[in-house]
Protein backbone atom coordinates (compact mmCIF):
# COMPACT_ATOMS: atom_id res chain seq x y z
CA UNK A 1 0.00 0.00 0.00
CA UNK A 2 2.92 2.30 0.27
CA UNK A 3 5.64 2.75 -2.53
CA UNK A 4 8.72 3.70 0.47
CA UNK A 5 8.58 3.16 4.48
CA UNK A 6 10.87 5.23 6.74
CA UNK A 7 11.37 5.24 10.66
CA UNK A 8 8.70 7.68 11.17
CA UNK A 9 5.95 5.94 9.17
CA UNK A 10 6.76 2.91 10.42
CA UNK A 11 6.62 3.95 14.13
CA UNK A 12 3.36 5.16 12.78
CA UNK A 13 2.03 2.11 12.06
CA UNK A 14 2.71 0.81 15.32
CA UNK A 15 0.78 3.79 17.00
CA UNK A 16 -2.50 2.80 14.57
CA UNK A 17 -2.16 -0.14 15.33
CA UNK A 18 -1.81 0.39 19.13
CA UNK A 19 1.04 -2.22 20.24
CA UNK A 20 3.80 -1.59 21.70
CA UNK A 21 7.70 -1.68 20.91
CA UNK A 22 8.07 -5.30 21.53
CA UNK A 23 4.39 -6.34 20.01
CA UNK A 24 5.08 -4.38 17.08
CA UNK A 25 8.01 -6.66 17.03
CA UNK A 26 6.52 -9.81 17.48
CA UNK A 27 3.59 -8.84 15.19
CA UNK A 28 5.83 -8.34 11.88
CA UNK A 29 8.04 -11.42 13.41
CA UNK A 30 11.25 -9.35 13.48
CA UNK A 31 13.69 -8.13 16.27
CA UNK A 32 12.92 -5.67 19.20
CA UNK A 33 16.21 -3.68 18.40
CA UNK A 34 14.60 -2.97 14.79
CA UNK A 35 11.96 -1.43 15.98
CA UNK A 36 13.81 0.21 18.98
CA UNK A 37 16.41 1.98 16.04
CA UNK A 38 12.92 2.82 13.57
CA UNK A 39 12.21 5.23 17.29
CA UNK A 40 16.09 6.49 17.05
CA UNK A 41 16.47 7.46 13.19
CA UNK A 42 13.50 8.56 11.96
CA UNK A 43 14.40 9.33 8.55
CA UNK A 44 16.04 6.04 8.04
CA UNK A 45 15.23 3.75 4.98
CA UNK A 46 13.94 0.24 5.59
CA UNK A 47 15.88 -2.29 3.35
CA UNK A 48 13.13 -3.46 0.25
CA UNK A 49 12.47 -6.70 2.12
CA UNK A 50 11.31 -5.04 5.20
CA UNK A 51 9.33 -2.11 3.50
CA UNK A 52 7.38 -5.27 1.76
CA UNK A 53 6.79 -6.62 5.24
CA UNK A 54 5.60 -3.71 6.17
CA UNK A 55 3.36 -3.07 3.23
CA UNK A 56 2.14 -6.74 4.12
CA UNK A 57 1.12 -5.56 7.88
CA UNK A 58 -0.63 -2.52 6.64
CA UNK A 59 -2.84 -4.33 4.17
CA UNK A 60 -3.37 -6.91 6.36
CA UNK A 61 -4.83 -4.60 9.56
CA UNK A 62 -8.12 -4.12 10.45
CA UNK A 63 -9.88 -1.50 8.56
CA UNK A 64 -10.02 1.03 11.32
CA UNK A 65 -6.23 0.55 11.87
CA UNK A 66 -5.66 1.46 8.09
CA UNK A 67 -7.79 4.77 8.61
CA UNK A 68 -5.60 5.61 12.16
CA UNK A 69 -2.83 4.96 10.00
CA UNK A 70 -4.11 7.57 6.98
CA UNK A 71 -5.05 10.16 9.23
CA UNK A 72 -1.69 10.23 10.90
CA UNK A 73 0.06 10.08 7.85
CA UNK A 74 -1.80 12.38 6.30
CA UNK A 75 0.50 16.09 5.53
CA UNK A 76 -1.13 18.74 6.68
CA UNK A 77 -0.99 20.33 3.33
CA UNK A 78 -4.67 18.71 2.81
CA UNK A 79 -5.78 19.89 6.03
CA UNK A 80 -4.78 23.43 4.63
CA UNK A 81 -6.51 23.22 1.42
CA UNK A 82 -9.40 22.00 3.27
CA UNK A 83 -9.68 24.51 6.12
CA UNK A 84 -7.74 27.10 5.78
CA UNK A 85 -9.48 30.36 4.44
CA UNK A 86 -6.76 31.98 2.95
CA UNK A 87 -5.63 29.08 0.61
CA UNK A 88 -9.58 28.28 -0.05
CA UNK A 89 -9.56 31.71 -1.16
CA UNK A 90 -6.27 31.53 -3.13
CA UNK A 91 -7.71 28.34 -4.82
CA UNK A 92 -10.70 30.22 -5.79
CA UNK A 93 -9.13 33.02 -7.65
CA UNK A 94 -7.26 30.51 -9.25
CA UNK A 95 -10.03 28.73 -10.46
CA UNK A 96 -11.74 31.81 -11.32
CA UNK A 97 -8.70 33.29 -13.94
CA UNK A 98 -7.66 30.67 -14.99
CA UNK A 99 -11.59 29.87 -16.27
CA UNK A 100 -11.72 26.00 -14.13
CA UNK A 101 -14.29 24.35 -12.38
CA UNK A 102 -14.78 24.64 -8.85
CA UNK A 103 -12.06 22.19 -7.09
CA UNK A 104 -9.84 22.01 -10.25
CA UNK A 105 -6.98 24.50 -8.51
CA UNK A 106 -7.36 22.18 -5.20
CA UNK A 107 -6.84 19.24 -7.73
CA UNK A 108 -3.56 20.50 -9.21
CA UNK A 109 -2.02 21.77 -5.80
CA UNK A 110 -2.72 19.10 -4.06
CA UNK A 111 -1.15 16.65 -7.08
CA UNK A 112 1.70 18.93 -7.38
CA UNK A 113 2.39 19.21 -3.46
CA UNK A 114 2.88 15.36 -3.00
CA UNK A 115 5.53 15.36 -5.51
CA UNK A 116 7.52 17.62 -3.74
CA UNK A 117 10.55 17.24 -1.42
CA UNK A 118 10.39 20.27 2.00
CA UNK A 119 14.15 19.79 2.07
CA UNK A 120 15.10 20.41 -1.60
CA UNK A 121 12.74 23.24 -1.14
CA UNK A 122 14.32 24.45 1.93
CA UNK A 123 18.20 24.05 0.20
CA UNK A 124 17.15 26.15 -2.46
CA UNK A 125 15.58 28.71 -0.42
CA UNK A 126 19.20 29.45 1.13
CA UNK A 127 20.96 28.78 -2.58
CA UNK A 128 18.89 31.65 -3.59
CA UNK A 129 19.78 34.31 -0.55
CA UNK A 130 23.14 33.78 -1.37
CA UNK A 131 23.04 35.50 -5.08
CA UNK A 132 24.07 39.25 -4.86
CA UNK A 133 22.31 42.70 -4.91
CA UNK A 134 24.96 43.03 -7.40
CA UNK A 135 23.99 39.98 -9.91
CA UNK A 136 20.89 40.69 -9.39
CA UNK A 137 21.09 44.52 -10.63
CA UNK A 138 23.20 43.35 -13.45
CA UNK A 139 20.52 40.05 -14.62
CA UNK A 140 18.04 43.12 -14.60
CA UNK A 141 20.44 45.49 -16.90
CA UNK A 142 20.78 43.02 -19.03
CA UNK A 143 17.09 42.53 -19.70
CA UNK A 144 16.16 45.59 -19.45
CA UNK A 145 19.01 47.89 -21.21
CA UNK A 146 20.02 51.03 -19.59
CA UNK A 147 18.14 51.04 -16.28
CA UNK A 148 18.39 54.30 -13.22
CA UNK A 149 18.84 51.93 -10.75
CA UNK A 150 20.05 53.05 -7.14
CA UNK A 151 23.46 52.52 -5.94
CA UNK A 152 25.74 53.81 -3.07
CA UNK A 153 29.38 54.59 -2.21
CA UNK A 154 30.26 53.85 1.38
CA UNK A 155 33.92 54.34 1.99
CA UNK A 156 35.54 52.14 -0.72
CA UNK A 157 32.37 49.97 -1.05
CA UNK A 158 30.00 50.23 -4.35
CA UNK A 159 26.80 48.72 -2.80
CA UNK A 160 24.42 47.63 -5.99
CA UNK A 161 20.51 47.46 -5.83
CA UNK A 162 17.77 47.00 -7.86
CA UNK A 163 15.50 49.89 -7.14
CA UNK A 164 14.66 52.28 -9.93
CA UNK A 165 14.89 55.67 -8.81
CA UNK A 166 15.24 59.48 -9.59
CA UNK A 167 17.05 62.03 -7.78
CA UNK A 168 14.04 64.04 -6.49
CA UNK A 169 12.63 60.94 -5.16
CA UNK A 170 15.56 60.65 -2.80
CA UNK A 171 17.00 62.25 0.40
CA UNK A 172 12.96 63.56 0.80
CA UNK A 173 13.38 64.13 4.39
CA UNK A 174 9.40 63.93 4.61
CA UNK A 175 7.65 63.87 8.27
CA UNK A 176 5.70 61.34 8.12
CA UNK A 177 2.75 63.27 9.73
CA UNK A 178 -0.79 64.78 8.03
CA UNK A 179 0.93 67.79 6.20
CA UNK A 180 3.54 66.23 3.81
CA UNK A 181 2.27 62.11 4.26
CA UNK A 182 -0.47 63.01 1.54
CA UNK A 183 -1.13 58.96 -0.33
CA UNK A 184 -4.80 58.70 -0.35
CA UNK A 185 -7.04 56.03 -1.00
CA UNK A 186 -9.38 55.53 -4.01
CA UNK A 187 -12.02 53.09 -4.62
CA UNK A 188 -10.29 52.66 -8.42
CA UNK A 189 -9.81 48.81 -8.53
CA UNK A 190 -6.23 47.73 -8.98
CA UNK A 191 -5.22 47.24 -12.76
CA UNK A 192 -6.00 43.09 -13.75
CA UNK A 193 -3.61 40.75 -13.84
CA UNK A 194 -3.09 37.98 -16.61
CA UNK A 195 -2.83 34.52 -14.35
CA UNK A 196 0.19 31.73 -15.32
CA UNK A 197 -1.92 29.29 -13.79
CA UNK A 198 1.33 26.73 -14.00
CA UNK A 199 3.16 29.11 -11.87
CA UNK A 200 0.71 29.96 -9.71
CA UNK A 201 -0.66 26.16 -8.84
CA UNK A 202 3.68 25.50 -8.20
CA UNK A 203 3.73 28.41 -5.68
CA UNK A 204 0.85 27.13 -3.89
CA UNK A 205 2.07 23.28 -3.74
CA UNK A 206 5.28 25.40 -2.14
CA UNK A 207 3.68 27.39 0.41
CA UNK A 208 1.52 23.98 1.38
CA UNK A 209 5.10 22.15 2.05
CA UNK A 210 7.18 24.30 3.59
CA UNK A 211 4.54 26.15 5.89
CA UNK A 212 4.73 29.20 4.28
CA UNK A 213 2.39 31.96 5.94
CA UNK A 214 -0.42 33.19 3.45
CA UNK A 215 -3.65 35.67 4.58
CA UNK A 216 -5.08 37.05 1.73
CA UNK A 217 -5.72 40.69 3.43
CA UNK A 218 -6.30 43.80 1.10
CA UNK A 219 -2.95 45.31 -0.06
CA UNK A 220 -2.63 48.93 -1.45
CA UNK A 221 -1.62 49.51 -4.94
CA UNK A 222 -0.24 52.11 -6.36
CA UNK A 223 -1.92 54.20 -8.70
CA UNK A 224 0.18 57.83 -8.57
CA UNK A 225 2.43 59.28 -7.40
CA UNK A 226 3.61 62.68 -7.07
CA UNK A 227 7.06 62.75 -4.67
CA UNK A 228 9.19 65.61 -3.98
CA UNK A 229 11.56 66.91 -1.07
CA UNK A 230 9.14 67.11 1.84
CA UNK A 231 6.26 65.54 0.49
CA UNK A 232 4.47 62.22 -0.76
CA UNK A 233 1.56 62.68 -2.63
CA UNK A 234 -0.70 60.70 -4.84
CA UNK A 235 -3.30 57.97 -4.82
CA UNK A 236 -3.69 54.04 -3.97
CA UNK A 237 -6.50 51.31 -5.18
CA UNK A 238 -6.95 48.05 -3.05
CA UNK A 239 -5.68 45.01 -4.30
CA UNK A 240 -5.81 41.75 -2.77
CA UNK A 241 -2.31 39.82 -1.27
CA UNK A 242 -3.63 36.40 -3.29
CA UNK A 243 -3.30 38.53 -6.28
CA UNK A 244 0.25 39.76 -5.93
CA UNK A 245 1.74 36.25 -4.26
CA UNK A 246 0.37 34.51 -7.13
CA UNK A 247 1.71 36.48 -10.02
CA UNK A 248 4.57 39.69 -9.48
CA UNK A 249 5.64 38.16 -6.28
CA UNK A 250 6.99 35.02 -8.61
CA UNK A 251 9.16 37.30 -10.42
CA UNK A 252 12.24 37.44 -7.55
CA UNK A 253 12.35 33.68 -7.60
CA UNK A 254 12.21 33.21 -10.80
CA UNK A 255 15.14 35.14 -11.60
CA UNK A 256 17.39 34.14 -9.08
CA UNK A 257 16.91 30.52 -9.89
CA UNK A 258 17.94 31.58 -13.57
CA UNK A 259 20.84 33.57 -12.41
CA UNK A 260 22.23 30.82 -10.44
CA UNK A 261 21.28 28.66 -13.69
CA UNK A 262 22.92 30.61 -16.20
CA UNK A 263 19.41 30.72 -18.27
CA UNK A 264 18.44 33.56 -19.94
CA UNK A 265 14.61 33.05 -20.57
CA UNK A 266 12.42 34.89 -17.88
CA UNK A 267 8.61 33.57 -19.25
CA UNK A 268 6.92 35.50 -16.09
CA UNK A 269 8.62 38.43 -16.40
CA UNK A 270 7.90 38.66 -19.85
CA UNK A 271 4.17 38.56 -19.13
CA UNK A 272 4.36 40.94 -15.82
CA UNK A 273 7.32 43.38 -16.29
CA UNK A 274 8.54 43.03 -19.89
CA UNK A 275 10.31 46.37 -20.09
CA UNK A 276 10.92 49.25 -18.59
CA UNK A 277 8.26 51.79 -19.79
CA UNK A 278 5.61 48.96 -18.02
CA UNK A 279 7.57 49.33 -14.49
CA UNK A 280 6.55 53.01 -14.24
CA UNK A 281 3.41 52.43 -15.52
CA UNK A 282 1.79 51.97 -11.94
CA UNK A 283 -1.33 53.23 -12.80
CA UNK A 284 -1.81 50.24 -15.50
CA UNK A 285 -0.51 47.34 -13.55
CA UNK A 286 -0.91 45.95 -10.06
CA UNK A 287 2.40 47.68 -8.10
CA UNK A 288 2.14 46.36 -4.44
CA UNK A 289 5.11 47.18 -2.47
CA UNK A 290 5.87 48.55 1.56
CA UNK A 291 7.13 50.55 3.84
CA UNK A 292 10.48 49.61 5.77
CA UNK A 293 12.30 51.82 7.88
CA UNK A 294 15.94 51.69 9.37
CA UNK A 295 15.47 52.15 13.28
CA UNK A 296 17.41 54.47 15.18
CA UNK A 297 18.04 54.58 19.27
CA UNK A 298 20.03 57.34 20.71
CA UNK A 299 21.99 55.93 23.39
CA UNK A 300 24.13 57.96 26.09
CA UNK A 301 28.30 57.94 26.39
CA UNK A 302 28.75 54.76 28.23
CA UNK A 303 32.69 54.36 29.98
CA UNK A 304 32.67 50.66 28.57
CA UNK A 305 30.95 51.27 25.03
CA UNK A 306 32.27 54.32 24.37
CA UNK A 307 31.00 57.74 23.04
CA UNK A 308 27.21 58.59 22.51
CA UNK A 309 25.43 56.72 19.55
CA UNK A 310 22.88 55.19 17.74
CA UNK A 311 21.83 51.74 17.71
CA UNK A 312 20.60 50.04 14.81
CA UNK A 313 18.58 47.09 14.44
CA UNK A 314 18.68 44.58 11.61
CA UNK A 315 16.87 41.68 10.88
CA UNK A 316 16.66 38.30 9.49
CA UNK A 317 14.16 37.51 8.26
CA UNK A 318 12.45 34.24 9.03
CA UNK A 319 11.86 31.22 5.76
CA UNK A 320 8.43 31.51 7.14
CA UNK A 321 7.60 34.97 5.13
CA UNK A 322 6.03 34.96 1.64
CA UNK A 323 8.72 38.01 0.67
CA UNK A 324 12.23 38.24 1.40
CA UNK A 325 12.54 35.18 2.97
CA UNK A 326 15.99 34.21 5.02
CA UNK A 327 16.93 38.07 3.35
CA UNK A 328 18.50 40.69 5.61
CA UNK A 329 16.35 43.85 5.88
CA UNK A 330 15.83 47.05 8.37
CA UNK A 331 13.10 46.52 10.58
CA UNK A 332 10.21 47.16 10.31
CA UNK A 333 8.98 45.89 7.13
CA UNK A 334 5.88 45.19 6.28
CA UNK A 335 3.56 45.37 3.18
CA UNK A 336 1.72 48.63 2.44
CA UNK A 337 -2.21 48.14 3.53
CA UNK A 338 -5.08 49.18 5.41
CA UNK A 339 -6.55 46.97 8.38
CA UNK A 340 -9.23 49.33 9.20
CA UNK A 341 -9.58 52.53 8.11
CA UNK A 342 -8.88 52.48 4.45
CA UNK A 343 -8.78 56.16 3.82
CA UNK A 344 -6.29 56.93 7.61
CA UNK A 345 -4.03 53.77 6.70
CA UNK A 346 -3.33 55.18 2.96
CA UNK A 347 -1.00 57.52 4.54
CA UNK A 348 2.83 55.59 4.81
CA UNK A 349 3.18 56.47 8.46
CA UNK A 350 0.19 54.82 9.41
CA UNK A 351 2.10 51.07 8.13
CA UNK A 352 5.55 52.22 9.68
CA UNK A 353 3.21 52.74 13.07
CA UNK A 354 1.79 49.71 12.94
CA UNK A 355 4.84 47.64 12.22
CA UNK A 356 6.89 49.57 14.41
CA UNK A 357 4.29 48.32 17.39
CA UNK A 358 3.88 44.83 15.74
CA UNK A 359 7.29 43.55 14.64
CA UNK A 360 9.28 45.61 17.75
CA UNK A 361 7.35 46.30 20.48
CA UNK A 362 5.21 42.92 20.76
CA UNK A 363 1.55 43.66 19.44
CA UNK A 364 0.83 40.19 18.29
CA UNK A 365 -3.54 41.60 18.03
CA UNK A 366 -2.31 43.73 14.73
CA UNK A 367 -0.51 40.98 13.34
CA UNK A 368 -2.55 40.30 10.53
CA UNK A 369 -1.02 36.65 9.27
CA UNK A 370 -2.34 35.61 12.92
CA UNK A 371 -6.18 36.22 13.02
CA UNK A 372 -8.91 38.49 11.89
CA UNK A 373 -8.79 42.02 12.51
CA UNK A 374 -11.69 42.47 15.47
CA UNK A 375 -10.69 46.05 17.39
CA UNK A 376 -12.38 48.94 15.64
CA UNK A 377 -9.23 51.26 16.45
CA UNK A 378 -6.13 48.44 16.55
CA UNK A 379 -4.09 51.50 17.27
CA UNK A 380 -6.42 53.55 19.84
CA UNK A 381 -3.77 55.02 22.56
CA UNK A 382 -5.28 52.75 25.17
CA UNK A 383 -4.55 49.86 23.14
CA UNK A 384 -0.74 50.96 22.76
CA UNK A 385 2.70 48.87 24.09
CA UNK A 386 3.52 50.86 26.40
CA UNK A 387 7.14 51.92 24.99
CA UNK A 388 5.55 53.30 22.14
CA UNK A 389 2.95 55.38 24.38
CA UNK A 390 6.18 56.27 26.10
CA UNK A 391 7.27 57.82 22.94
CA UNK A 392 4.01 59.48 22.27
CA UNK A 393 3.94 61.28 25.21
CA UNK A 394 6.12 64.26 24.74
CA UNK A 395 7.47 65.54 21.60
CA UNK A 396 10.91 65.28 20.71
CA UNK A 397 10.88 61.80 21.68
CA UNK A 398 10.26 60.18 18.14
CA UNK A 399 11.21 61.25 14.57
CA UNK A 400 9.63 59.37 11.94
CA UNK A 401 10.68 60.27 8.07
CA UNK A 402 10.72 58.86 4.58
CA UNK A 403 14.21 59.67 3.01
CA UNK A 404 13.57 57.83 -0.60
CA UNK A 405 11.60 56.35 -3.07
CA UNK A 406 11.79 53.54 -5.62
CA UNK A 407 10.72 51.07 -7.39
CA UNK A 408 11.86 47.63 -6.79
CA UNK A 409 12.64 46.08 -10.70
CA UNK A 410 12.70 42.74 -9.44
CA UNK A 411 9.14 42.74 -8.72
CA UNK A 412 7.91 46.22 -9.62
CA UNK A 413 7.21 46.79 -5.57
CA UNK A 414 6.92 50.25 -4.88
CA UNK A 415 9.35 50.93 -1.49
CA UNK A 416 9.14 53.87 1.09
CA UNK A 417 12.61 54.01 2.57
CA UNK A 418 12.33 55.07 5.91
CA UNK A 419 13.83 56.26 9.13
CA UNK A 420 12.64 56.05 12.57
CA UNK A 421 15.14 57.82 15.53
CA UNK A 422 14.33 57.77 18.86
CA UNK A 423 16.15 60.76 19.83
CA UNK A 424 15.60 59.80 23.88
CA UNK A 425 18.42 58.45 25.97
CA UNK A 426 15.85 57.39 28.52
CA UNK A 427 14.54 54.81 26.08
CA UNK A 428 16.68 52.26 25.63
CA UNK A 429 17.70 51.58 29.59
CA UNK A 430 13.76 51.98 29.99
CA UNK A 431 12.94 49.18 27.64
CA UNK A 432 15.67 48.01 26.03
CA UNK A 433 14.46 44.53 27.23
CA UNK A 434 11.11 45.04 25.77
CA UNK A 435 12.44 44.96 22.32
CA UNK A 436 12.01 41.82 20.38
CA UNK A 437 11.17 40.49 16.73
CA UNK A 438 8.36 38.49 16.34
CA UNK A 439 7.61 35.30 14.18
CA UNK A 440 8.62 36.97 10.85
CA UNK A 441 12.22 37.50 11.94
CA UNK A 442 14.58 34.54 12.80
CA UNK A 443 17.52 36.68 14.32
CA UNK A 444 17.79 40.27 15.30
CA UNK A 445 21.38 42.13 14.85
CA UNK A 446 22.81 45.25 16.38
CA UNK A 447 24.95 47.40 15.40
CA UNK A 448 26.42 51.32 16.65
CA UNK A 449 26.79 54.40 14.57
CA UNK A 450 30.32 54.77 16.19
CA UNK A 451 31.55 51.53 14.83
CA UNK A 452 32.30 51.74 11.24
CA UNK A 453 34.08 49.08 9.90
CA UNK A 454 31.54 46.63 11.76
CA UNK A 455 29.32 48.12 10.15
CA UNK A 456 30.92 48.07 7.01
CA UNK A 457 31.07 43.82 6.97
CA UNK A 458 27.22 43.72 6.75
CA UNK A 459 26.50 45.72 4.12
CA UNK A 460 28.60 43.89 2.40
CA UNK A 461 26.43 40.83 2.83
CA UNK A 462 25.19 39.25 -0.23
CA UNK A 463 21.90 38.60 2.12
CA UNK A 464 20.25 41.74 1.81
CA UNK A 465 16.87 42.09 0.18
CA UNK A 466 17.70 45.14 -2.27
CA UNK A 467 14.74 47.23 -0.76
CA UNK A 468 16.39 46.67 2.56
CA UNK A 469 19.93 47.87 1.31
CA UNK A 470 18.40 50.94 -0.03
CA UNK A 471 16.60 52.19 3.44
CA UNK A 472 19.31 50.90 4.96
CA UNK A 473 21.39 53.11 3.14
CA UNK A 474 19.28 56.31 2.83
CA UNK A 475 18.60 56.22 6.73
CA UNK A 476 22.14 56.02 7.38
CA UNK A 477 22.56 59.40 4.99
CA UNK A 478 20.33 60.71 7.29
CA UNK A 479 21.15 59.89 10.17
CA UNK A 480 24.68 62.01 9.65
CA UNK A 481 22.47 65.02 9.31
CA UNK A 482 20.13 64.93 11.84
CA UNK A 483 22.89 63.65 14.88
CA UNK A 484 26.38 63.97 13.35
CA UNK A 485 27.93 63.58 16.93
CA UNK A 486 26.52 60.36 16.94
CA UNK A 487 27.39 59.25 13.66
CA UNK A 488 30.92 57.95 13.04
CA UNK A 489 30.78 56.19 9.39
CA UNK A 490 32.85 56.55 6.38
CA UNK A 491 31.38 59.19 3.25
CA UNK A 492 27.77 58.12 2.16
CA UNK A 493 27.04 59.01 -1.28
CA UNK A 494 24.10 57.53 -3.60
CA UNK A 495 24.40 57.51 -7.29
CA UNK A 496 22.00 56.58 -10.38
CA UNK A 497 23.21 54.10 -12.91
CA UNK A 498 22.13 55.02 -16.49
């Protein structure tokens, strides 16, 4: 009944059929010590004679034995694509584009799920965070031709990204309050989408293997923009996440895997993004994308440490996250989109907010991969952590800016590079402890403004997710002009590739 055995299923059979080590034994008429190493190595192989033994026992049991045995066997990719909402929902958009039946998307994922292998998955994952910001930005020249993508001098470093860019959108130095955080909402639907229904059923299959997060929530797309020093202005539509994981969202993967290939055909970016003109066309396509910020906490002279500084806060992020998995980024970071107030959340600060209280401070309730959205007012001051009502309470305490703009080529994201300083010594000996990363981070670095050649070796890294690199990058630029005292790095200058 089974084509391979290992340890773990056949320990399995022994729970279904309810014996224990040394009936199991004497049932299939082989040694104790068998069965005792089947408990030990899990993922070991049975040699062909014993898997047909086993196959024998199994066909053999009683009938409500066999149906123990299925349901304990069975992955919990099929209790996803039974239960969960988000993937029902997924499979029904599918079904819907791609002009199926009811059922037919749950058909194909399902078929295409058990044929594939979590661990290759998970190898590849990390094969593809090691390819470079820099072979990245070149793949992407060469496709595209001439390209203004952002890139950075820091001391003797060229840093490479992939975010297209124009000087004014750059060094904007915009409060992130009412007066010059002007994105507004529209009820213009997003621009369609044309479905690869191949690529899309394969990404599923994926996210049902490795336990990949998925909550189709509404995401904000980009329909406008009008940015200048000071100022964001322009307008949004509502798209939803199934939308953008199932089509632009395959774009990054697909390229690095052809990088590290040496291939040259991109078949999904030729239907998405196939040139440049259709990148900055955000009004006619669906352009998802965030707001990440690089965060900033003053700290006072210390005798051991050394002089007054900054501390900065990088993450990892976890394999767990639908975009930039196991890729370094600032933090926060978190997708552009409303969760109550469609018209309030438009504005950029409004995300930065939220993830700052979400990813930082604790606020698992605002999380929206963990539950439905019930507060009328997630972020009503009563409801705050309290060291971000800390940092409400007087002024002076928080800065919050955007310093840059772009557009990510690799997907055709748009980004809102960010900075968030907490200009308050008292902060960080007040909660310093209170400070942690939740589920979609798997490590959380630090690192001082007065160090620079440590700080130097990571942005080096080949790890970074290129919208990461390029807030990472702006904040430090500004950072060196809001607390130069603090800031002891090497010359910061951006440039435009042409």
């Amino acid at each position: 009944m089974r084509s391979a055995w290992t340890g773990r299923t056949a320990v399995t059979l022994q729970a279904a059929l309810r014996l224990s080590q040394e009936a199991f034994a004497a049932y299939l008429g082989i040694s104790a010590r068998t069965v005792a190493a089947w408990h030990q190595k899990p993922t070991v192989k049975p040699q062909s004679e014993m898997q047909q033994l086993l196959d024998t026992a199994l066909a053999q049991a009683a009938p409500d034995a066999q149906a123990r045995f299925a349901e304990l066997t069975r992955p919990v990719a099929d209790d996803r694509l039974q239960l969960d909402p988000h993937i029902v929902a997924a499979l029904d958009w599918v079904d819907s584009q791609a002009g199926w039946s009811p059922g037919t998307a749950r058909t194909h994922v399902a078929a295409r799920a058990a044929q594939l292998d979590s661990h290759q998955l998970q190898d590849r994952s990390h094969h593809r965070a090691r390819v470079s910001q820099r072979d990245i930005a070149d793949a992407l020249t060469a496709y595209y031709g001439p390209t203004p993508l952002y890139r950075a001098r820091f001391g003797n470093q060229l840093l490479a990204t992939s975010i297209v860019t124009r000087p004014e959108w750059l060094d904007l130095a915009c409060p992130l309050d009412v007066s010059h955080d002007r994105l507004r909402a529209t009820t213009t639907p997003s621009a369609a989408v044309t479905l690869d229904h191949d690529a899309a059923v394969n990404r599923l299959a994926e996210t049902l293997t490795l336990g990949t997060r998925l909550v189709n929530a509404p995401l904000y797309s980009l329909t406008s923009l009008d940015v200048g020093s000071g100022r964001i202005a322009g307008t949004v539509g509502i798209a939803s996440f199934v939308e953008y994981a199932l089509t632009l969202d395959l774009l990054e993967a697909e390229l690095i895997d052809a990088i590290t290939a040496g291939r040259v055909t991109l078949p999904l970016r030729d239907r998405f993004l196939p040139d440049l003109g259709t990148v900055l066309d955000v009004a006619d396509r669906l352009c998802a994308g965030g707001a990440l910020a690089l965060t900033a906490i003053a700290r006072p002279a210390d005798p051991y440490r050394g002089p007054a500084d900054f501390l900065l806060l990088i993450q990892e992020r976890s394999g767990h996250v639908v975009n930039a998995a196991r890729r370094l980024a600032v933090i926060p970071k978190g997708f552009h989109q409303p969760v109550t107030d469609i018209r309030a959340d438009a504005q950029v600060g409004a995300t930065l907010r939220r993830e700052l209280e979400e990813e930082l401070f604790g606020r698992a309730d605002i999380d929206s991969t963990l539950g439905d959205q019930r507060s009328a007012d997630p972020m009503h001051p009563s409801r705050l952590s309290e060291p971000f009502r800390w940092l409400l309470a007087e002024p002076g305490r928080l800065r919050m800016e955007s310093t840059g703009f772009g557009l990510n080529l690799v997907s055709g994201n748009h980004e809102f590079a960010s900075l968030i300083v907490i200009h308050d010594e008292d902060f960080w000996p007040r909660f310093g402890g209170m400070v942690e990363a939740n589920w979609e981070s798997s490590r959380l670095h630090r690192y001082s403004t007065q160090d620079p050649d440590i700080i130097g070796e990571p942005l080096a890294d080949v790890a970074w997710s290129n919208e990461g690199l390029f807030a990472m990058l702006q904040g430090l630029r500004r950072l060196a002009e809001v607390d130069p005292d603090r800031v002891n790095l090497p010359p910061l200058d951006w440039e435009i590739t042409e």
